[in-house]
Amino acid sequence: DRQADYGHPADNWGRTAAMWSAILGITVTAQQAILCMVAVKLAREAHRPKRDNLVDICGYARLIEMVEERENEKAN
């Protein structure tokens, strides 16, 4: 459902990374943007453990895999 709403994760997180790059004044990759969201979830989990944090971390890990799969397809 999310892919229908937001597009392929590589495209969506690529847009997010471009915005973060502009804000931070450095180059941020899609994978780095996703890893930063993992860090948010880890910080929340350290404060108050909730299953939702762990589920989201797993989801973000899958998104990184999907972004890398897309990059590998383009490289080949």
mmCIF file of N, CA, C and O in Angstrom:
data_model
loop_
_atom_site.group_PDB
_atom_site.id
_atom_site.type_symbol
_atom_site.label_atom_id
_atom_site.label_comp_id
_atom_site.label_asym_id
_atom_site.label_seq_id
_atom_site.Cartn_x
_atom_site.Cartn_y
_atom_site.Cartn_z
ATOM 1 N N ASP A 1 0.816 -1.196 0.000
ATOM 2 C CA ASP A 1 0.000 0.000 0.000
ATOM 3 C C ASP A 1 0.861 1.263 0.000
ATOM 4 O O ASP A 1 0.551 2.222 -0.685
ATOM 5 N N ARG A 2 1.915 1.268 0.797
ATOM 6 C CA ARG A 2 2.767 2.461 0.876
ATOM 7 C C ARG A 2 3.428 2.760 -0.464
ATOM 8 O O ARG A 2 3.589 3.917 -0.829
ATOM 9 N N GLN A 3 3.826 1.698 -1.170
ATOM 10 C CA GLN A 3 4.472 1.936 -2.456
ATOM 11 C C GLN A 3 3.502 2.600 -3.424
ATOM 12 O O GLN A 3 3.907 3.480 -4.190
ATOM 13 N N ALA A 4 2.247 2.242 -3.356
ATOM 14 C CA ALA A 4 1.249 2.893 -4.209
ATOM 15 C C ALA A 4 1.081 4.361 -3.818
ATOM 16 O O ALA A 4 0.888 5.226 -4.671
ATOM 17 N N ASP A 5 1.188 4.643 -2.535
ATOM 18 C CA ASP A 5 1.027 6.021 -2.053
ATOM 19 C C ASP A 5 2.265 6.880 -2.289
ATOM 20 O O ASP A 5 2.152 8.059 -2.613
ATOM 21 N N TYR A 6 3.455 6.304 -2.084
ATOM 22 C CA TYR A 6 4.686 7.099 -2.071
ATOM 23 C C TYR A 6 5.670 6.763 -3.175
ATOM 24 O O TYR A 6 6.695 7.419 -3.308
ATOM 25 N N GLY A 7 5.419 5.714 -3.942
ATOM 26 C CA GLY A 7 6.361 5.283 -4.958
ATOM 27 C C GLY A 7 7.349 4.281 -4.387
ATOM 28 O O GLY A 7 7.307 3.946 -3.203
ATOM 29 N N HIS A 8 8.238 3.812 -5.245
ATOM 30 C CA HIS A 8 9.255 2.853 -4.816
ATOM 31 C C HIS A 8 10.101 3.491 -3.715
ATOM 32 O O HIS A 8 10.388 4.690 -3.761
ATOM 33 N N PRO A 9 10.495 2.707 -2.709
ATOM 34 C CA PRO A 9 11.303 3.263 -1.628
ATOM 35 C C PRO A 9 12.561 3.996 -2.104
ATOM 36 O O PRO A 9 12.958 4.994 -1.513
ATOM 37 N N ALA A 10 13.182 3.514 -3.169
ATOM 38 C CA ALA A 10 14.377 4.199 -3.679
ATOM 39 C C ALA A 10 14.040 5.613 -4.130
ATOM 40 O O ALA A 10 14.818 6.545 -3.904
ATOM 41 N N ASP A 11 12.887 5.788 -4.744
ATOM 42 C CA ASP A 11 12.469 7.123 -5.195
ATOM 43 C C ASP A 11 12.061 7.997 -4.013
ATOM 44 O O ASP A 11 12.482 9.150 -3.903
ATOM 45 N N ASN A 12 11.245 7.455 -3.136
ATOM 46 C CA ASN A 12 10.765 8.213 -1.981
ATOM 47 C C ASN A 12 11.915 8.630 -1.068
ATOM 48 O O ASN A 12 12.024 9.794 -0.681
ATOM 49 N N TRP A 13 12.778 7.680 -0.731
ATOM 50 C CA TRP A 13 13.886 7.998 0.166
ATOM 51 C C TRP A 13 14.957 8.810 -0.544
ATOM 52 O O TRP A 13 15.697 9.559 0.095
ATOM 53 N N GLY A 14 15.025 8.697 -1.861
ATOM 54 C CA GLY A 14 15.913 9.571 -2.622
ATOM 55 C C GLY A 14 15.469 11.021 -2.495
ATOM 56 O O GLY A 14 16.299 11.932 -2.328
ATOM 57 N N ARG A 15 14.160 11.250 -2.557
ATOM 58 C CA ARG A 15 13.632 12.613 -2.367
ATOM 59 C C ARG A 15 13.904 13.101 -0.947
ATOM 60 O O ARG A 15 14.311 14.251 -0.735
ATOM 61 N N THR A 16 13.682 12.220 0.022
ATOM 62 C CA THR A 16 13.948 12.587 1.414
ATOM 63 C C THR A 16 15.425 12.933 1.600
ATOM 64 O O THR A 16 15.758 13.951 2.218
ATOM 65 N N ALA A 17 16.299 12.114 1.048
ATOM 66 C CA ALA A 17 17.737 12.351 1.169
ATOM 67 C C ALA A 17 18.129 13.674 0.520
ATOM 68 O O ALA A 17 18.958 14.417 1.057
ATOM 69 N N ALA A 18 17.528 14.000 -0.618
ATOM 70 C CA ALA A 18 17.834 15.274 -1.284
ATOM 71 C C ALA A 18 17.426 16.453 -0.410
ATOM 72 O O ALA A 18 18.159 17.457 -0.321
ATOM 73 N N MET A 19 16.288 16.354 0.250
ATOM 74 C CA MET A 19 15.845 17.428 1.143
ATOM 75 C C MET A 19 16.764 17.554 2.348
ATOM 76 O O MET A 19 17.136 18.654 2.741
ATOM 77 N N TRP A 20 17.131 16.414 2.944
ATOM 78 C CA TRP A 20 18.048 16.445 4.083
ATOM 79 C C TRP A 20 19.401 16.994 3.659
ATOM 80 O O TRP A 20 20.041 17.727 4.422
ATOM 81 N N SER A 21 19.836 16.652 2.456
ATOM 82 C CA SER A 21 21.109 17.176 1.948
ATOM 83 C C SER A 21 21.080 18.693 1.875
ATOM 84 O O SER A 21 22.039 19.363 2.275
ATOM 85 N N ALA A 22 19.977 19.231 1.374
ATOM 86 C CA ALA A 22 19.849 20.685 1.276
ATOM 87 C C ALA A 22 19.826 21.340 2.659
ATOM 88 O O ALA A 22 20.470 22.366 2.883
ATOM 89 N N ILE A 23 19.117 20.741 3.577
ATOM 90 C CA ILE A 23 19.024 21.293 4.930
ATOM 91 C C ILE A 23 20.372 21.226 5.644
ATOM 92 O O ILE A 23 20.802 22.192 6.275
ATOM 93 N N LEU A 24 21.059 20.102 5.529
ATOM 94 C CA LEU A 24 22.300 19.881 6.266
ATOM 95 C C LEU A 24 23.540 20.425 5.557
ATOM 96 O O LEU A 24 24.589 20.579 6.175
ATOM 97 N N GLY A 25 23.413 20.662 4.259
ATOM 98 C CA GLY A 25 24.551 21.164 3.507
ATOM 99 C C GLY A 25 25.598 20.100 3.211
ATOM 100 O O GLY A 25 26.760 20.420 2.968
ATOM 101 N N ILE A 26 25.199 18.842 3.253
ATOM 102 C CA ILE A 26 26.069 17.711 2.921
ATOM 103 C C ILE A 26 25.266 16.737 2.064
ATOM 104 O O ILE A 26 24.043 16.811 2.018
ATOM 105 N N THR A 27 25.957 15.825 1.421
ATOM 106 C CA THR A 27 25.256 14.813 0.641
ATOM 107 C C THR A 27 24.786 13.694 1.562
ATOM 108 O O THR A 27 25.586 13.130 2.318
ATOM 109 N N VAL A 28 23.500 13.404 1.506
ATOM 110 C CA VAL A 28 22.892 12.319 2.275
ATOM 111 C C VAL A 28 22.309 11.336 1.267
ATOM 112 O O VAL A 28 21.586 11.735 0.352
ATOM 113 N N THR A 29 22.624 10.060 1.424
ATOM 114 C CA THR A 29 22.066 9.044 0.535
ATOM 115 C C THR A 29 20.727 8.555 1.075
ATOM 116 O O THR A 29 20.394 8.771 2.254
ATOM 117 N N ALA A 30 19.996 7.870 0.228
ATOM 118 C CA ALA A 30 18.731 7.277 0.662
ATOM 119 C C ALA A 30 18.965 6.310 1.821
ATOM 120 O O ALA A 30 18.224 6.322 2.810
ATOM 121 N N GLN A 31 20.020 5.503 1.712
ATOM 122 C CA GLN A 31 20.316 4.550 2.774
ATOM 123 C C GLN A 31 20.636 5.262 4.084
ATOM 124 O O GLN A 31 20.214 4.830 5.153
ATOM 125 N N GLN A 32 21.380 6.351 4.014
ATOM 126 C CA GLN A 32 21.705 7.096 5.226
ATOM 127 C C GLN A 32 20.455 7.705 5.860
ATOM 128 O O GLN A 32 20.318 7.713 7.083
ATOM 129 N N ALA A 33 19.550 8.202 5.032
ATOM 130 C CA ALA A 33 18.311 8.766 5.558
ATOM 131 C C ALA A 33 17.514 7.693 6.294
ATOM 132 O O ALA A 33 16.987 7.930 7.389
ATOM 133 N N ILE A 34 17.454 6.508 5.713
ATOM 134 C CA ILE A 34 16.741 5.414 6.361
ATOM 135 C C ILE A 34 17.435 5.018 7.662
ATOM 136 O O ILE A 34 16.781 4.795 8.688
ATOM 137 N N LEU A 35 18.762 4.948 7.649
ATOM 138 C CA LEU A 35 19.499 4.607 8.867
ATOM 139 C C LEU A 35 19.251 5.639 9.969
ATOM 140 O O LEU A 35 19.188 5.286 11.160
ATOM 141 N N CYS A 36 19.099 6.893 9.592
ATOM 142 C CA CYS A 36 18.786 7.920 10.590
ATOM 143 C C CYS A 36 17.422 7.662 11.218
ATOM 144 O O CYS A 36 17.232 7.886 12.418
ATOM 145 N N MET A 37 16.479 7.172 10.430
ATOM 146 C CA MET A 37 15.172 6.837 10.986
ATOM 147 C C MET A 37 15.280 5.626 11.924
ATOM 148 O O MET A 37 14.572 5.562 12.929
ATOM 149 N N VAL A 38 16.176 4.696 11.616
ATOM 150 C CA VAL A 38 16.439 3.586 12.535
ATOM 151 C C VAL A 38 16.958 4.147 13.855
ATOM 152 O O VAL A 38 16.542 3.712 14.935
ATOM 153 N N ALA A 39 17.839 5.137 13.771
ATOM 154 C CA ALA A 39 18.382 5.751 14.991
ATOM 155 C C ALA A 39 17.273 6.397 15.819
ATOM 156 O O ALA A 39 17.293 6.311 17.056
ATOM 157 N N VAL A 40 16.309 7.022 15.161
ATOM 158 C CA VAL A 40 15.167 7.608 15.877
ATOM 159 C C VAL A 40 14.431 6.511 16.637
ATOM 160 O O VAL A 40 14.104 6.661 17.824
ATOM 161 N N LYS A 41 14.189 5.405 15.963
ATOM 162 C CA LYS A 41 13.468 4.312 16.601
ATOM 163 C C LYS A 41 14.275 3.691 17.742
ATOM 164 O O LYS A 41 13.726 3.306 18.778
ATOM 165 N N LEU A 42 15.608 3.603 17.574
ATOM 166 C CA LEU A 42 16.448 3.087 18.648
ATOM 167 C C LEU A 42 16.420 4.008 19.868
ATOM 168 O O LEU A 42 16.370 3.538 21.012
ATOM 169 N N ALA A 43 16.434 5.309 19.627
ATOM 170 C CA ALA A 43 16.368 6.267 20.736
ATOM 171 C C ALA A 43 15.045 6.142 21.476
ATOM 172 O O ALA A 43 15.002 6.180 22.713
ATOM 173 N N ARG A 44 13.974 5.964 20.732
ATOM 174 C CA ARG A 44 12.667 5.789 21.368
ATOM 175 C C ARG A 44 12.620 4.492 22.152
ATOM 176 O O ARG A 44 12.071 4.443 23.257
ATOM 177 N N GLU A 45 13.202 3.436 21.575
ATOM 178 C CA GLU A 45 13.220 2.131 22.235
ATOM 179 C C GLU A 45 14.041 2.186 23.517
ATOM 180 O O GLU A 45 13.673 1.570 24.527
ATOM 181 N N ALA A 46 15.133 2.946 23.509
ATOM 182 C CA ALA A 46 15.965 3.075 24.708
ATOM 183 C C ALA A 46 15.208 3.801 25.822
ATOM 184 O O ALA A 46 15.399 3.505 27.003
ATOM 185 N N HIS A 47 14.343 4.715 25.433
ATOM 186 C CA HIS A 47 13.566 5.470 26.426
ATOM 187 C C HIS A 47 12.398 4.648 26.968
ATOM 188 O O HIS A 47 12.177 4.582 28.173
ATOM 189 N N ARG A 48 11.642 4.081 26.041
ATOM 190 C CA ARG A 48 10.472 3.290 26.438
ATOM 191 C C ARG A 48 10.247 2.189 25.413
ATOM 192 O O ARG A 48 9.738 2.456 24.324
ATOM 193 N N PRO A 49 10.617 0.973 25.760
ATOM 194 C CA PRO A 49 10.462 -0.130 24.809
ATOM 195 C C PRO A 49 9.004 -0.322 24.379
ATOM 196 O O PRO A 49 8.089 -0.305 25.215
ATOM 197 N N LYS A 50 8.835 -0.439 23.070
ATOM 198 C CA LYS A 50 7.522 -0.719 22.485
ATOM 199 C C LYS A 50 7.732 -1.599 21.263
ATOM 200 O O LYS A 50 8.680 -1.398 20.498
ATOM 201 N N ARG A 51 6.866 -2.526 21.063
ATOM 202 C CA ARG A 51 6.960 -3.418 19.904
ATOM 203 C C ARG A 51 6.987 -2.625 18.607
ATOM 204 O O ARG A 51 7.688 -2.984 17.660
ATOM 205 N N ASP A 52 6.236 -1.547 18.531
ATOM 206 C CA ASP A 52 6.165 -0.732 17.325
ATOM 207 C C ASP A 52 7.543 -0.265 16.870
ATOM 208 O O ASP A 52 7.831 -0.236 15.669
ATOM 209 N N ASN A 53 8.399 0.113 17.822
ATOM 210 C CA ASN A 53 9.751 0.547 17.465
ATOM 211 C C ASN A 53 10.512 -0.567 16.759
ATOM 212 O O ASN A 53 11.171 -0.336 15.743
ATOM 213 N N LEU A 54 10.419 -1.771 17.293
ATOM 214 C CA LEU A 54 11.136 -2.905 16.724
ATOM 215 C C LEU A 54 10.585 -3.288 15.360
ATOM 216 O O LEU A 54 11.343 -3.595 14.437
ATOM 217 N N VAL A 55 9.274 -3.238 15.220
ATOM 218 C CA VAL A 55 8.651 -3.528 13.925
ATOM 219 C C VAL A 55 9.113 -2.507 12.890
ATOM 220 O O VAL A 55 9.465 -2.861 11.759
ATOM 221 N N ASP A 56 9.129 -1.241 13.274
ATOM 222 C CA ASP A 56 9.560 -0.199 12.343
ATOM 223 C C ASP A 56 11.023 -0.361 11.959
ATOM 224 O O ASP A 56 11.387 -0.158 10.794
ATOM 225 N N ILE A 57 11.875 -0.742 12.911
ATOM 226 C CA ILE A 57 13.286 -0.968 12.600
ATOM 227 C C ILE A 57 13.423 -2.073 11.553
ATOM 228 O O ILE A 57 14.197 -1.940 10.597
ATOM 229 N N CYS A 58 12.653 -3.133 11.704
ATOM 230 C CA CYS A 58 12.669 -4.209 10.704
ATOM 231 C C CYS A 58 12.216 -3.694 9.342
ATOM 232 O O CYS A 58 12.801 -4.035 8.311
ATOM 233 N N GLY A 59 11.195 -2.880 9.350
ATOM 234 C CA GLY A 59 10.707 -2.299 8.100
ATOM 235 C C GLY A 59 11.746 -1.420 7.438
ATOM 236 O O GLY A 59 11.942 -1.476 6.213
ATOM 237 N N TYR A 60 12.433 -0.616 8.229
ATOM 238 C CA TYR A 60 13.484 0.240 7.669
ATOM 239 C C TYR A 60 14.619 -0.611 7.101
ATOM 240 O O TYR A 60 15.186 -0.271 6.057
ATOM 241 N N ALA A 61 14.961 -1.709 7.759
ATOM 242 C CA ALA A 61 16.001 -2.600 7.231
ATOM 243 C C ALA A 61 15.595 -3.138 5.865
ATOM 244 O O ALA A 61 16.412 -3.194 4.938
ATOM 245 N N ARG A 62 14.349 -3.493 5.720
ATOM 246 C CA ARG A 62 13.852 -3.986 4.421
ATOM 247 C C ARG A 62 13.905 -2.872 3.374
ATOM 248 O O ARG A 62 14.227 -3.121 2.209
ATOM 249 N N LEU A 63 13.599 -1.646 3.762
ATOM 250 C CA LEU A 63 13.662 -0.535 2.819
ATOM 251 C C LEU A 63 15.076 -0.339 2.284
ATOM 252 O O LEU A 63 15.265 -0.087 1.091
ATOM 253 N N ILE A 64 16.069 -0.460 3.159
ATOM 254 C CA ILE A 64 17.454 -0.346 2.705
ATOM 255 C C ILE A 64 17.745 -1.421 1.659
ATOM 256 O O ILE A 64 18.349 -1.144 0.618
ATOM 257 N N GLU A 65 17.303 -2.628 1.936
ATOM 258 C CA GLU A 65 17.495 -3.721 0.987
ATOM 259 C C GLU A 65 16.828 -3.397 -0.355
ATOM 260 O O GLU A 65 17.419 -3.613 -1.421
ATOM 261 N N MET A 66 15.618 -2.856 -0.322
ATOM 262 C CA MET A 66 14.904 -2.522 -1.554
ATOM 263 C C MET A 66 15.613 -1.416 -2.332
ATOM 264 O O MET A 66 15.687 -1.460 -3.565
ATOM 265 N N VAL A 67 16.141 -0.432 -1.632
ATOM 266 C CA VAL A 67 16.879 0.654 -2.285
ATOM 267 C C VAL A 67 18.125 0.075 -2.956
ATOM 268 O O VAL A 67 18.429 0.399 -4.114
ATOM 269 N N GLU A 68 18.845 -0.783 -2.246
ATOM 270 C CA GLU A 68 20.059 -1.375 -2.803
ATOM 271 C C GLU A 68 19.750 -2.294 -3.973
ATOM 272 O O GLU A 68 20.499 -2.332 -4.954
ATOM 273 N N GLU A 69 18.644 -3.035 -3.910
ATOM 274 C CA GLU A 69 18.231 -3.876 -5.038
ATOM 275 C C GLU A 69 17.990 -3.015 -6.272
ATOM 276 O O GLU A 69 18.414 -3.364 -7.381
ATOM 277 N N ARG A 70 17.312 -1.885 -6.101
ATOM 278 C CA ARG A 70 17.033 -0.977 -7.213
ATOM 279 C C ARG A 70 18.340 -0.435 -7.790
ATOM 280 O O ARG A 70 18.508 -0.373 -9.003
ATOM 281 N N GLU A 71 19.265 -0.043 -6.926
ATOM 282 C CA GLU A 71 20.555 0.473 -7.394
ATOM 283 C C GLU A 71 21.327 -0.583 -8.166
ATOM 284 O O GLU A 71 21.949 -0.291 -9.191
ATOM 285 N N ASN A 72 21.271 -1.829 -7.678
ATOM 286 C CA ASN A 72 21.956 -2.928 -8.393
ATOM 287 C C ASN A 72 21.322 -3.187 -9.743
ATOM 288 O O ASN A 72 22.028 -3.505 -10.710
ATOM 289 N N GLU A 73 20.008 -3.090 -9.844
ATOM 290 C CA GLU A 73 19.318 -3.268 -11.129
ATOM 291 C C GLU A 73 19.770 -2.204 -12.124
ATOM 292 O O GLU A 73 20.000 -2.497 -13.290
ATOM 293 N N LYS A 74 19.885 -0.966 -11.663
ATOM 294 C CA LYS A 74 20.311 0.119 -12.543
ATOM 295 C C LYS A 74 21.756 -0.047 -12.979
ATOM 296 O O LYS A 74 22.121 0.341 -14.080
ATOM 297 N N ALA A 75 22.597 -0.612 -12.088
ATOM 298 C CA ALA A 75 24.017 -0.784 -12.406
ATOM 299 C C ALA A 75 24.241 -1.900 -13.423
ATOM 300 O O ALA A 75 25.233 -1.894 -14.135
ATOM 301 N N ASN A 76 23.334 -2.854 -13.474
ATOM 302 C CA ASN A 76 23.492 -4.003 -14.384
ATOM 303 C C ASN A 76 22.777 -3.748 -15.634
ATOM 304 O O ASN A 76 22.328 -3.521 -16.423
#
